[in-house]
Amino acid sequence: MTESYDDVSKIHKRYSLTLVNPSSYYHSLIFSNVSAAIISAIVVFVFLARADEAVFRLPAVIAVLLITQYVDSRFIKNKEYSKSLHMSLFGNLAWIGVILAGVLASIVLSKDLSMFYVVEGMFIFASFRIGILTTTLGTTLKRAWLLCFLQPMAMYLTLVPMSMWMPSILDPLTLAVGGIFLVTASIWSVVTDRAGRPAIQSTHKMVQAYLASMSKNNPSEVESILESISTDTTVLTTQIRLQSKETNNDFRLVLPEIHPGPFHPIGGSNIPYQIYKIMNSSAMVMHSVSDHSLNLPSRKEVENYLTSLSANVVPNHGLVCTEPIAVQVNKSRVLGFLFEKSALLFLSLSPHGMEDIPIYVKTEIEQFAKNRNFERILIVDCHNAMGEEISEPDSGDMLKAAKSALDTLITKEKYPLEFGYGNSDNMNLNSPDLGLGGVGVLCLKINNMKYFLGWADSNNMENGVREYIVSYFAKSNLNLLEICTSDTHYSATKVRTRQGYYQFGKIAKSQDIAEWYLNVAYDAEKKLAPASFEILEHKADVKIMGSTVYEDYSRAVDNSLKITKGFAIGSFLFFIATLFL
């Protein structure tokens, strides 16, 4: 497994941690109120045995909860009310857990029920708030200490008669236990913030910037961090431009060396669509053999890259092309064309799927093509089925298929070509698993035979969808050679899946998708006209994130989680011990 893939994979797996919060702040508002009501009922009816006071204490606690939730939001970074509600919900749930554990302990150990458990729960609630305030909500440790007791203490003082305030809170044993939890939370906060050093000075700031980009759709903070640690490089973008003088149509098959990402809405997450638009929506922006180390870190770098795309070199042009050839070796499939002496290969494992094709596969194919005297080779990662990193046997089969395809292309006769292109821009497609570029189809007529290539502005495809669509085309006697995706990291909505995106076909039904493609294919077929081609090459100086950014961030997150696990286990064991006091 490559280091770059391993680090990105780890980060993707950690994405699920961001799904712990309820999907709507209304849920947190409702459930935090329910939690407060449960706490109030248990304390008033069970611990205090003052049922007659419930009529005013329960509403008073709810009122205090609502007020402190709003006050909290004024002191946290970006003043986000929703995050205040989430913090309140989980803190109150922890308090309920402590109180119920205390009730259970008193029954099992045959002890008198003590207010110690209620006060201990309040201290644990306050300690929890220190952790949340400093890690995700952007406050300093000093301010967190000033705020940590605001909600739990206010609720406790509202719940308990005034005569019990001082004796219950200032009890030496209670203060000692509570102090240990508070100090533990503070130490945990300091240690986890330093978990990424020396590469990442503040793990908390990175987490806060990430959350701001997700919740407020404001990537400026995280982009600033990423850009500061990115590296300068030169990237190549290659295009096959098809032109028809008869219809004045112009189409680009674009193969950028940069990789979409790192995640919506940061940097080049939506760059396939942005390239698509500057090509007048007459393009297919393919996924090159690249990985996340080639992500552009900021919108500024994206603009620099897009602005420079107009300056191209035309190293090759012509009028003829071979018929397509397809080679299958076990799971691996390679589709190939030859434009004069420039080869175009499409690599896929569908329906078995894989992650990004490793760079070493591209390097070996390029060397083989050079030895066979091809002028250049364009390699497309179809990215059309979900899977893990490609295995060694599968990559070996893919290399065999690619080399066989190149050897076959050398022997193939070339013919004049015609092309037609259609897209879904006027179809108003609206599916969460599809990017803004929609779907497109390129129709090629070579030696009186028609061939179709499909494209989707999406992040991969659901396994089997590609095969369903190919079969659907075959029923209409149309030869759909392949479907590719752009690997866009754009998302119109917050995605609550483990990997952080919806692959094409996860939401939209296969039947609907097949009909979309068929309609676009008919449109492309109508536009067939004799064509010439140009191979365009463009080099741009940009900043890319590089593999070390992911390595450093992955290490920081992993270290933080290991530290958190250790502190959590220790705190839990200490809490269990307090039940016997």
Coordinates of C-alpha atoms in Angstrom, one line a residue:
M1 CA 0.0 0.0 0.0
T2 CA 1.4 3.4 -0.9
E3 CA 2.0 5.9 1.9
S4 CA -0.1 8.6 0.2
Y5 CA -3.1 6.4 -0.2
D6 CA -2.7 5.0 3.3
D7 CA -2.8 8.6 4.8
V8 CA -5.7 9.8 2.8
S9 CA -7.6 6.6 3.5
K10 CA -7.1 7.1 7.3
I11 CA -8.4 10.7 7.0
H12 CA -11.4 9.5 5.1
K13 CA -12.2 7.0 7.8
R14 CA -12.0 9.7 10.4
Y15 CA -14.7 11.7 8.5
S16 CA -17.3 9.5 10.2
L17 CA -16.4 11.3 13.5
T18 CA -18.0 14.5 12.1
L19 CA -21.3 12.6 11.8
V20 CA -21.8 12.3 15.5
N21 CA -23.7 15.5 15.8
P22 CA -27.4 15.4 14.9
S23 CA -28.1 16.4 11.3
S24 CA -30.0 19.5 12.4
Y25 CA -29.5 21.9 15.3
Y26 CA -33.3 21.6 15.9
H27 CA -32.7 18.0 16.9
S28 CA -30.0 19.1 19.4
L29 CA -32.3 21.8 20.8
I30 CA -35.2 19.4 21.3
F31 CA -33.1 16.6 22.7
S32 CA -31.1 18.8 25.0
N33 CA -34.4 20.1 26.5
V34 CA -35.6 16.5 26.9
S35 CA -32.3 15.6 28.6
A36 CA -32.6 18.6 31.0
A37 CA -36.2 17.5 31.8
I38 CA -35.0 14.0 32.6
I39 CA -32.2 15.3 34.8
S40 CA -34.6 17.5 36.6
A41 CA -37.2 14.8 37.1
I42 CA -34.6 12.3 38.5
V43 CA -33.1 14.9 40.9
V44 CA -36.4 16.3 42.1
F45 CA -38.3 13.0 42.4
V46 CA -35.6 10.6 43.3
F47 CA -32.7 12.5 45.0
L48 CA -34.6 15.3 46.7
A49 CA -38.0 13.5 47.1
R50 CA -39.7 16.9 46.6
A51 CA -42.4 16.1 44.1
D52 CA -44.3 19.3 45.0
E53 CA -41.4 21.4 43.7
A54 CA -41.4 19.8 40.3
V55 CA -44.0 22.2 38.9
F56 CA -41.6 25.2 39.1
R57 CA -38.2 23.6 39.1
L58 CA -38.6 21.8 35.8
P59 CA -39.7 24.9 33.8
A60 CA -37.0 26.9 35.5
V61 CA -34.3 24.5 34.5
I62 CA -35.5 24.5 30.9
A63 CA -35.4 28.3 30.9
V64 CA -31.9 28.4 32.3
L65 CA -30.8 25.8 29.7
L66 CA -32.2 27.9 26.8
I67 CA -30.6 31.1 28.2
T68 CA -27.2 29.5 28.8
Q69 CA -27.2 27.9 25.3
Y70 CA -27.6 31.3 23.8
V71 CA -25.0 32.9 26.1
D72 CA -22.5 30.1 25.2
S73 CA -22.9 30.8 21.5
R74 CA -21.8 34.4 22.0
F75 CA -18.4 33.4 23.4
I76 CA -17.4 30.6 21.1
K77 CA -15.6 31.1 17.8
N78 CA -17.9 32.3 14.9
K79 CA -20.7 32.6 17.5
E80 CA -22.4 29.5 16.1
Y81 CA -25.6 28.7 18.0
S82 CA -25.8 25.2 16.5
K83 CA -22.5 24.2 18.0
S84 CA -23.6 25.5 21.4
L85 CA -26.7 23.3 21.2
H86 CA -24.6 20.2 20.2
M87 CA -22.3 20.8 23.2
S88 CA -25.3 21.2 25.5
L89 CA -26.9 18.0 24.3
F90 CA -23.9 15.8 24.8
G91 CA -23.0 17.4 28.1
N92 CA -26.5 16.8 29.4
L93 CA -26.5 13.2 28.2
A94 CA -23.2 12.7 30.1
W95 CA -24.8 14.1 33.2
I96 CA -27.8 11.7 32.9
G97 CA -25.4 8.8 32.5
V98 CA -23.5 9.8 35.7
I99 CA -26.7 10.2 37.7
L100 CA -28.1 6.9 36.6
A101 CA -24.8 5.1 37.4
G102 CA -25.0 6.7 40.8
V103 CA -28.6 5.4 41.3
L104 CA -27.5 1.9 40.2
A105 CA -24.5 1.9 42.4
S106 CA -26.6 2.9 45.5
I107 CA -28.9 -0.1 44.8
V108 CA -26.2 -2.6 44.1
L109 CA -24.0 -1.5 47.0
S110 CA -27.0 -1.0 49.3
K111 CA -25.9 2.6 50.0
D112 CA -28.0 5.7 50.7
L113 CA -28.6 7.8 47.6
S114 CA -26.3 10.8 47.8
M115 CA -26.3 14.1 46.1
F116 CA -22.6 13.4 45.5
Y117 CA -23.5 11.8 42.1
V118 CA -25.5 14.8 40.9
V119 CA -22.6 17.1 41.8
E120 CA -20.1 14.8 40.2
G121 CA -22.1 14.7 37.1
M122 CA -22.1 18.5 37.1
F123 CA -18.3 18.5 37.3
I124 CA -18.0 16.0 34.5
F125 CA -20.3 18.1 32.4
A126 CA -18.0 21.1 33.1
S127 CA -14.9 19.0 32.2
F128 CA -16.5 17.9 29.0
R129 CA -17.2 21.5 28.1
I130 CA -13.5 22.4 28.6
G131 CA -12.6 19.7 26.0
I132 CA -15.2 20.8 23.5
L133 CA -14.6 24.5 23.9
T134 CA -10.9 24.3 23.4
T135 CA -10.8 21.7 20.6
T136 CA -13.7 22.4 18.2
L137 CA -15.2 25.7 19.3
G138 CA -12.0 27.7 19.2
T139 CA -11.7 29.2 22.7
T140 CA -8.6 29.4 24.7
L141 CA -8.1 27.2 27.8
K142 CA -8.4 30.2 30.0
R143 CA -11.8 31.2 28.5
A144 CA -12.9 27.6 28.6
W145 CA -12.3 27.6 32.4
L146 CA -14.4 30.8 32.7
L147 CA -17.3 29.2 30.7
C148 CA -17.2 25.6 31.7
F149 CA -19.5 25.9 34.7
L150 CA -21.9 28.4 33.1
Q151 CA -24.6 25.9 32.0
P152 CA -24.1 23.0 34.5
M153 CA -23.8 25.2 37.5
A154 CA -26.7 27.4 36.6
M155 CA -28.9 24.3 36.0
Y156 CA -27.7 22.7 39.3
L157 CA -28.4 25.9 41.4
T158 CA -31.9 26.0 39.8
L159 CA -32.6 22.4 40.6
V160 CA -31.4 22.3 44.2
P161 CA -32.7 24.2 47.2
M162 CA -30.5 27.1 48.2
S163 CA -29.8 25.5 51.6
M164 CA -28.1 22.6 49.9
W165 CA -25.8 24.7 47.5
M166 CA -22.8 25.1 49.7
P167 CA -22.8 21.8 51.6
S168 CA -23.1 19.7 48.4
I169 CA -20.6 21.7 46.2
L170 CA -18.0 22.5 48.8
D171 CA -17.8 19.0 50.3
P172 CA -14.0 18.1 50.3
L173 CA -14.5 14.7 48.6
T174 CA -16.7 16.2 46.0
L175 CA -14.3 19.0 45.3
A176 CA -11.4 16.6 45.0
V177 CA -13.1 14.3 42.6
G178 CA -14.4 17.2 40.5
G179 CA -11.0 18.9 40.5
I180 CA -9.4 15.7 39.1
F181 CA -11.9 15.6 36.2
L182 CA -11.3 19.3 35.5
V183 CA -7.5 19.1 35.6
T184 CA -7.6 15.9 33.4
A185 CA -9.7 17.7 30.8
S186 CA -7.3 20.6 30.8
I187 CA -4.2 18.4 30.4
W188 CA -5.9 16.4 27.7
S189 CA -6.7 19.7 25.8
V190 CA -3.1 20.8 25.9
V191 CA -1.6 17.4 24.9
T192 CA -3.9 16.8 22.0
D193 CA -3.3 20.3 20.6
R194 CA 0.4 19.5 20.4
A195 CA -0.2 16.0 19.0
G196 CA 0.8 17.0 15.5
R197 CA 4.1 18.8 16.3
P198 CA 6.5 19.7 14.9
A199 CA 4.8 19.6 11.5
I200 CA 1.4 20.9 12.7
Q201 CA 1.7 23.4 15.5
S202 CA -1.9 23.3 16.6
T203 CA -4.0 20.3 15.9
H204 CA -7.0 22.1 17.3
K205 CA -6.7 25.0 14.9
M206 CA -6.6 22.6 12.0
V207 CA -9.7 20.8 13.3
Q208 CA -11.5 24.1 13.8
A209 CA -10.7 25.3 10.3
Y210 CA -11.9 22.1 8.9
L211 CA -15.2 22.3 10.8
A212 CA -15.7 26.0 9.7
S213 CA -15.3 25.0 6.1
M214 CA -17.9 22.2 6.6
S215 CA -20.5 24.0 8.7
K216 CA -20.2 27.6 7.3
N217 CA -19.1 26.7 3.8
N218 CA -16.2 29.1 4.5
P219 CA -12.9 27.4 3.4
S220 CA -10.7 30.5 3.8
E221 CA -9.2 29.6 7.1
V222 CA -8.3 26.0 6.3
E223 CA -7.1 27.1 2.8
S224 CA -4.7 29.6 4.4
I225 CA -3.2 26.8 6.5
L226 CA -2.9 24.4 3.6
E227 CA -1.5 26.9 1.3
S228 CA 1.2 27.9 3.8
I229 CA 2.5 24.3 3.9
S230 CA 2.1 23.4 0.2
T231 CA 4.9 23.1 -2.3
D232 CA 5.5 24.7 -5.7
T233 CA 5.5 22.4 -8.8
T234 CA 4.7 22.4 -12.5
V235 CA 1.7 20.3 -13.7
L236 CA 0.8 19.2 -17.2
T237 CA -2.7 19.3 -18.7
T238 CA -3.3 17.4 -21.9
Q239 CA -6.3 17.8 -24.1
I240 CA -7.6 16.1 -27.2
R241 CA -9.5 18.8 -29.1
L242 CA -12.0 17.7 -31.8
Q243 CA -13.2 20.3 -34.2
S244 CA -15.7 20.3 -37.1
K245 CA -15.6 23.0 -39.7
E246 CA -19.0 21.9 -41.0
T247 CA -20.8 22.5 -37.8
N248 CA -18.3 24.8 -36.0
N249 CA -18.4 22.4 -33.1
D250 CA -15.5 22.1 -30.7
F251 CA -15.0 19.4 -28.0
R252 CA -12.2 18.8 -25.5
L253 CA -11.3 15.6 -23.7
V254 CA -9.3 17.1 -20.8
L255 CA -6.7 15.2 -18.8
P256 CA -5.4 17.4 -15.9
E257 CA -2.5 16.2 -13.9
I258 CA -4.0 17.8 -10.8
H259 CA -6.4 15.8 -8.7
P260 CA -9.8 17.0 -7.5
G261 CA -9.9 17.7 -3.7
P262 CA -9.1 17.7 -0.9
F263 CA -12.8 18.0 0.1
H264 CA -15.7 20.2 -0.6
P265 CA -15.6 23.3 -0.6
I266 CA -11.8 23.6 -0.2
G267 CA -9.3 24.2 -3.0
G268 CA -9.8 22.2 -6.2
S269 CA -12.7 20.2 -4.9
N270 CA -14.9 21.3 -7.8
I271 CA -12.2 21.8 -10.4
P272 CA -13.6 19.4 -13.0
Y273 CA -16.7 21.5 -13.3
Q274 CA -14.7 24.7 -13.4
I275 CA -12.6 23.4 -16.3
Y276 CA -15.8 22.2 -17.9
K277 CA -17.3 25.7 -17.8
I278 CA -14.3 27.5 -19.2
M279 CA -14.4 24.9 -22.1
N280 CA -18.0 26.2 -22.9
S281 CA -19.6 23.1 -21.4
S282 CA -18.3 21.1 -24.3
A283 CA -15.8 18.9 -22.6
M284 CA -15.2 15.7 -20.6
V285 CA -12.8 16.4 -17.7
M286 CA -11.3 13.0 -17.0
H287 CA -9.6 11.6 -13.9
S288 CA -5.9 11.3 -14.7
V289 CA -3.6 8.8 -13.0
S290 CA -2.9 11.0 -10.0
D291 CA -3.6 11.1 -6.2
H292 CA -4.4 13.6 -3.5
S293 CA -0.9 14.8 -3.3
L294 CA -1.7 16.7 -6.5
N295 CA -4.6 18.6 -4.8
L296 CA -4.6 22.4 -5.2
P297 CA -4.8 23.8 -1.7
S298 CA -6.9 27.0 -2.2
R299 CA -9.3 28.7 -4.5
K300 CA -6.6 31.2 -5.3
E301 CA -4.4 28.4 -6.8
V302 CA -7.4 27.1 -8.7
E303 CA -7.9 30.6 -10.3
N304 CA -4.2 30.8 -11.2
Y305 CA -4.5 27.4 -12.8
L306 CA -7.7 28.1 -14.7
T307 CA -6.4 31.5 -15.9
S308 CA -3.3 29.9 -17.4
L309 CA -5.2 27.2 -19.4
S310 CA -5.6 29.3 -22.5
A311 CA -1.8 29.1 -23.2
N312 CA -1.4 25.8 -25.0
V313 CA 1.2 24.1 -27.2
V314 CA -0.1 22.0 -30.1
P315 CA 2.5 19.2 -30.5
N316 CA 0.3 17.0 -32.7
H317 CA -2.7 17.2 -35.0
G318 CA -4.4 15.1 -37.6
L319 CA -7.5 13.8 -39.3
V320 CA -7.4 10.0 -38.6
C321 CA -7.8 7.6 -35.8
T322 CA -8.0 3.9 -35.2
E323 CA -11.1 2.0 -34.3
P324 CA -11.2 1.4 -30.5
I325 CA -9.8 -1.8 -29.2
A326 CA -10.6 -3.4 -25.8
V327 CA -8.4 -5.8 -23.9
Q328 CA -9.7 -7.7 -20.8
V329 CA -7.2 -9.6 -18.5
N330 CA -9.2 -11.1 -15.6
K331 CA -10.8 -8.1 -13.8
S332 CA -8.8 -5.5 -15.6
R333 CA -10.1 -3.8 -18.7
V334 CA -8.3 -1.4 -21.1
L335 CA -9.9 0.5 -23.9
G336 CA -7.6 2.2 -26.5
F337 CA -7.5 4.6 -29.4
L338 CA -4.6 5.8 -31.5
F339 CA -4.7 9.4 -32.9
E340 CA -1.9 9.4 -35.4
K341 CA 1.0 8.4 -33.0
S342 CA -0.7 9.5 -29.8
A343 CA -2.4 6.8 -27.8
L344 CA -5.4 7.2 -25.5
L345 CA -6.0 4.5 -22.9
F346 CA -9.0 4.1 -20.5
L347 CA -8.2 1.8 -17.5
S348 CA -10.9 0.2 -15.4
L349 CA -11.7 -2.6 -12.9
S350 CA -15.4 -2.1 -13.1
P351 CA -17.6 -3.7 -11.7
H352 CA -15.0 -4.8 -9.1
G353 CA -13.7 -1.3 -8.5
M354 CA -10.6 0.3 -6.9
E355 CA -9.2 3.5 -5.5
D356 CA -7.0 5.8 -7.6
I357 CA -4.7 3.9 -9.9
P358 CA -1.2 4.2 -8.5
I359 CA 1.4 6.3 -10.2
Y360 CA 3.7 3.3 -10.8
V361 CA 1.2 1.9 -13.2
K362 CA 1.2 5.0 -15.3
T363 CA 5.0 5.2 -15.2
E364 CA 5.4 1.6 -16.5
I365 CA 2.9 2.1 -19.3
E366 CA 4.5 5.3 -20.4
Q367 CA 7.9 3.6 -20.5
F368 CA 6.5 0.8 -22.6
A369 CA 4.8 3.3 -25.0
K370 CA 8.1 5.1 -25.3
N371 CA 9.9 1.9 -26.2
R372 CA 7.2 1.2 -28.9
N373 CA 7.9 4.7 -30.4
F374 CA 4.5 6.3 -29.5
E375 CA 4.8 10.1 -29.5
R376 CA 2.8 10.4 -26.3
I377 CA 0.3 8.5 -24.3
L378 CA -2.8 9.8 -22.5
I379 CA -4.0 7.5 -19.6
V380 CA -7.5 7.9 -18.1
D381 CA -8.4 6.4 -14.8
C382 CA -12.1 5.6 -15.5
H383 CA -12.8 5.7 -11.7
N384 CA -16.2 4.0 -12.3
A385 CA -16.6 1.5 -9.5
M386 CA -16.0 1.6 -5.7
G387 CA -13.2 -0.4 -4.2
E388 CA -10.0 -0.5 -2.1
E389 CA -6.5 0.2 -3.4
I390 CA -5.8 -2.0 -6.4
S391 CA -4.1 -5.3 -5.5
E392 CA -0.8 -6.4 -6.9
P393 CA -2.3 -9.1 -9.0
D394 CA -4.9 -6.7 -10.4
S395 CA -2.3 -4.0 -11.2
G396 CA -0.2 -6.7 -12.9
D397 CA -3.2 -7.7 -15.0
M398 CA -3.9 -4.0 -15.8
L399 CA -0.3 -3.5 -17.0
K400 CA -0.6 -6.7 -19.2
A401 CA -3.9 -5.4 -20.7
A402 CA -2.4 -1.9 -21.3
K403 CA 0.7 -3.3 -23.0
S404 CA -1.4 -5.6 -25.1
A405 CA -3.6 -2.8 -26.2
L406 CA -0.6 -0.6 -27.2
D407 CA 0.8 -3.5 -29.2
T408 CA -2.5 -4.0 -31.0
L409 CA -3.0 -0.3 -31.7
I410 CA 0.3 -0.2 -33.6
T411 CA -1.1 -2.7 -36.1
K412 CA -4.5 -1.0 -36.5
E413 CA -5.5 0.9 -39.6
K414 CA -6.5 4.6 -39.2
Y415 CA -9.6 6.2 -40.6
P416 CA -11.1 9.6 -40.9
L417 CA -13.3 10.4 -37.9
E418 CA -16.5 12.1 -37.1
F419 CA -17.7 13.3 -33.7
G420 CA -20.8 14.6 -32.0
Y421 CA -21.1 15.6 -28.4
G422 CA -24.1 16.0 -26.1
N423 CA -24.6 17.0 -22.4
S424 CA -27.3 17.1 -19.8
D425 CA -27.2 20.9 -19.3
N426 CA -30.8 21.4 -20.5
M427 CA -32.2 18.3 -18.6
N428 CA -32.2 20.0 -15.2
L429 CA -30.8 16.9 -13.5
N430 CA -30.8 17.3 -9.7
S431 CA -29.3 14.4 -7.8
P432 CA -27.0 14.6 -4.8
D433 CA -24.7 12.0 -6.2
L434 CA -24.0 14.1 -9.4
G435 CA -21.9 17.2 -9.7
L436 CA -22.7 20.4 -11.5
G437 CA -21.4 19.2 -14.8
G438 CA -24.0 16.5 -15.1
V439 CA -23.5 13.8 -17.7
G440 CA -22.1 13.9 -21.2
V441 CA -21.7 11.6 -24.1
L442 CA -19.2 11.6 -27.0
C443 CA -20.2 9.9 -30.2
L444 CA -17.4 8.9 -32.6
K445 CA -17.9 7.5 -36.1
I446 CA -14.9 5.6 -37.3
N447 CA -14.9 3.4 -40.4
N448 CA -18.7 3.7 -40.6
M449 CA -19.1 2.4 -37.1
K450 CA -20.5 4.5 -34.2
Y451 CA -19.1 4.3 -30.7
F452 CA -20.1 6.1 -27.5
L453 CA -18.1 7.3 -24.5
G454 CA -20.0 8.3 -21.4
W455 CA -18.9 10.8 -18.7
A456 CA -20.3 11.9 -15.3
D457 CA -19.2 14.8 -13.1
S458 CA -19.2 12.6 -10.0
N459 CA -17.0 11.0 -7.4
N460 CA -16.8 7.4 -8.7
M461 CA -19.8 5.2 -9.4
E462 CA -21.8 2.6 -7.6
N463 CA -20.6 -0.9 -8.5
G464 CA -22.5 -2.4 -11.4
V465 CA -24.1 0.9 -12.6
R466 CA -21.6 1.1 -15.5
E467 CA -22.5 -2.5 -16.6
Y468 CA -26.3 -1.7 -16.4
I469 CA -26.0 1.3 -18.7
V470 CA -23.8 -0.5 -21.2
S471 CA -26.4 -3.3 -21.3
Y472 CA -29.2 -0.7 -21.6
F473 CA -27.4 0.9 -24.7
A474 CA -27.0 -2.6 -26.2
K475 CA -30.8 -3.1 -26.2
S476 CA -31.0 0.0 -28.5
N477 CA -28.1 -1.4 -30.7
L478 CA -25.7 1.3 -29.4
N479 CA -22.1 0.5 -28.5
L480 CA -21.3 2.2 -25.3
L481 CA -17.5 1.6 -24.9
E482 CA -16.9 3.1 -21.4
I483 CA -18.2 5.5 -18.8
C484 CA -15.8 7.6 -16.8
T485 CA -16.2 10.0 -13.9
S486 CA -14.4 13.2 -13.1
D487 CA -13.8 12.3 -9.4
T488 CA -15.3 15.7 -8.4
H489 CA -15.3 16.4 -4.6
Y490 CA -18.1 18.9 -4.9
S491 CA -21.2 18.3 -2.8
A492 CA -24.4 20.3 -2.9
T493 CA -25.5 19.0 0.5
K494 CA -23.8 17.8 3.7
V495 CA -23.1 14.2 3.1
R496 CA -23.6 11.9 6.1
T497 CA -21.7 8.8 4.8
R498 CA -18.5 7.2 6.1
Q499 CA -16.5 8.3 3.0
G500 CA -17.9 11.8 2.8
Y501 CA -19.5 11.6 -0.6
Y502 CA -22.2 9.9 -2.6
Q503 CA -20.9 7.8 -5.5
F504 CA -23.0 8.1 -8.7
G505 CA -25.8 5.6 -8.5
K506 CA -26.0 5.7 -4.8
I507 CA -29.0 8.0 -4.9
A508 CA -30.1 8.1 -8.5
K509 CA -31.6 4.8 -9.8
S510 CA -29.7 2.9 -12.5
Q511 CA -32.7 2.9 -14.8
D512 CA -33.0 6.7 -14.6
I513 CA -29.3 7.1 -15.1
A514 CA -29.4 4.9 -18.2
E515 CA -32.2 6.9 -19.7
W516 CA -30.3 10.1 -19.1
Y517 CA -27.3 8.8 -20.9
L518 CA -29.4 7.4 -23.8
N519 CA -31.1 10.7 -24.3
V520 CA -27.8 12.6 -24.4
A521 CA -26.3 9.9 -26.7
Y522 CA -29.1 10.4 -29.2
D523 CA -28.4 14.2 -29.1
A524 CA -24.7 13.5 -29.6
E525 CA -25.4 11.2 -32.5
K526 CA -27.5 13.9 -34.3
K527 CA -24.4 16.2 -34.3
L528 CA -22.0 13.8 -36.0
A529 CA -19.8 15.7 -38.5
P530 CA -16.3 15.2 -40.0
A531 CA -13.6 16.2 -37.6
S532 CA -10.0 17.0 -37.1
F533 CA -8.1 16.7 -33.9
E534 CA -5.4 18.5 -32.0
I535 CA -3.3 17.3 -29.0
L536 CA -2.9 20.3 -26.7
E537 CA -0.4 20.5 -23.9
H538 CA -0.3 23.1 -21.2
K539 CA 2.1 23.5 -18.2
A540 CA 1.2 25.5 -15.2
D541 CA 3.2 26.5 -12.1
V542 CA 1.0 25.9 -9.1
K543 CA 1.1 25.0 -5.4
I544 CA 0.1 21.5 -4.6
M545 CA -0.5 19.9 -1.2
G546 CA 2.0 17.1 -1.6
S547 CA 1.9 13.8 0.3
T548 CA 3.5 15.2 3.5
V549 CA 0.5 17.4 4.3
Y550 CA -1.7 14.3 4.5
E551 CA 0.9 12.4 6.3
D552 CA 1.3 15.1 8.9
Y553 CA -2.4 15.6 9.3
S554 CA -3.1 11.9 9.5
R555 CA -0.4 11.5 12.2
A556 CA -1.8 14.4 14.2
V557 CA -5.3 13.0 14.1
D558 CA -4.1 9.5 14.9
N559 CA -2.0 10.8 17.8
S560 CA -4.9 12.8 19.1
L561 CA -7.2 9.9 19.0
K562 CA -4.7 7.6 20.8
I563 CA -4.3 10.2 23.5
T564 CA -8.0 10.7 23.8
K565 CA -8.5 6.9 24.1
G566 CA -6.0 6.7 26.9
F567 CA -7.5 9.7 28.8
A568 CA -11.1 8.3 28.2
I569 CA -10.2 4.9 29.6
G570 CA -8.4 6.4 32.6
S571 CA -11.3 8.8 33.3
F572 CA -13.9 6.1 33.0
L573 CA -12.0 3.8 35.4
F574 CA -11.6 6.7 37.9
F575 CA -15.4 7.4 37.6
I576 CA -16.2 3.7 38.3
A577 CA -14.0 3.9 41.4
T578 CA -15.9 7.0 42.6
L579 CA -19.1 5.0 42.6
F580 CA -17.7 3.0 45.6
L581 CA -16.9 6.1 47.7

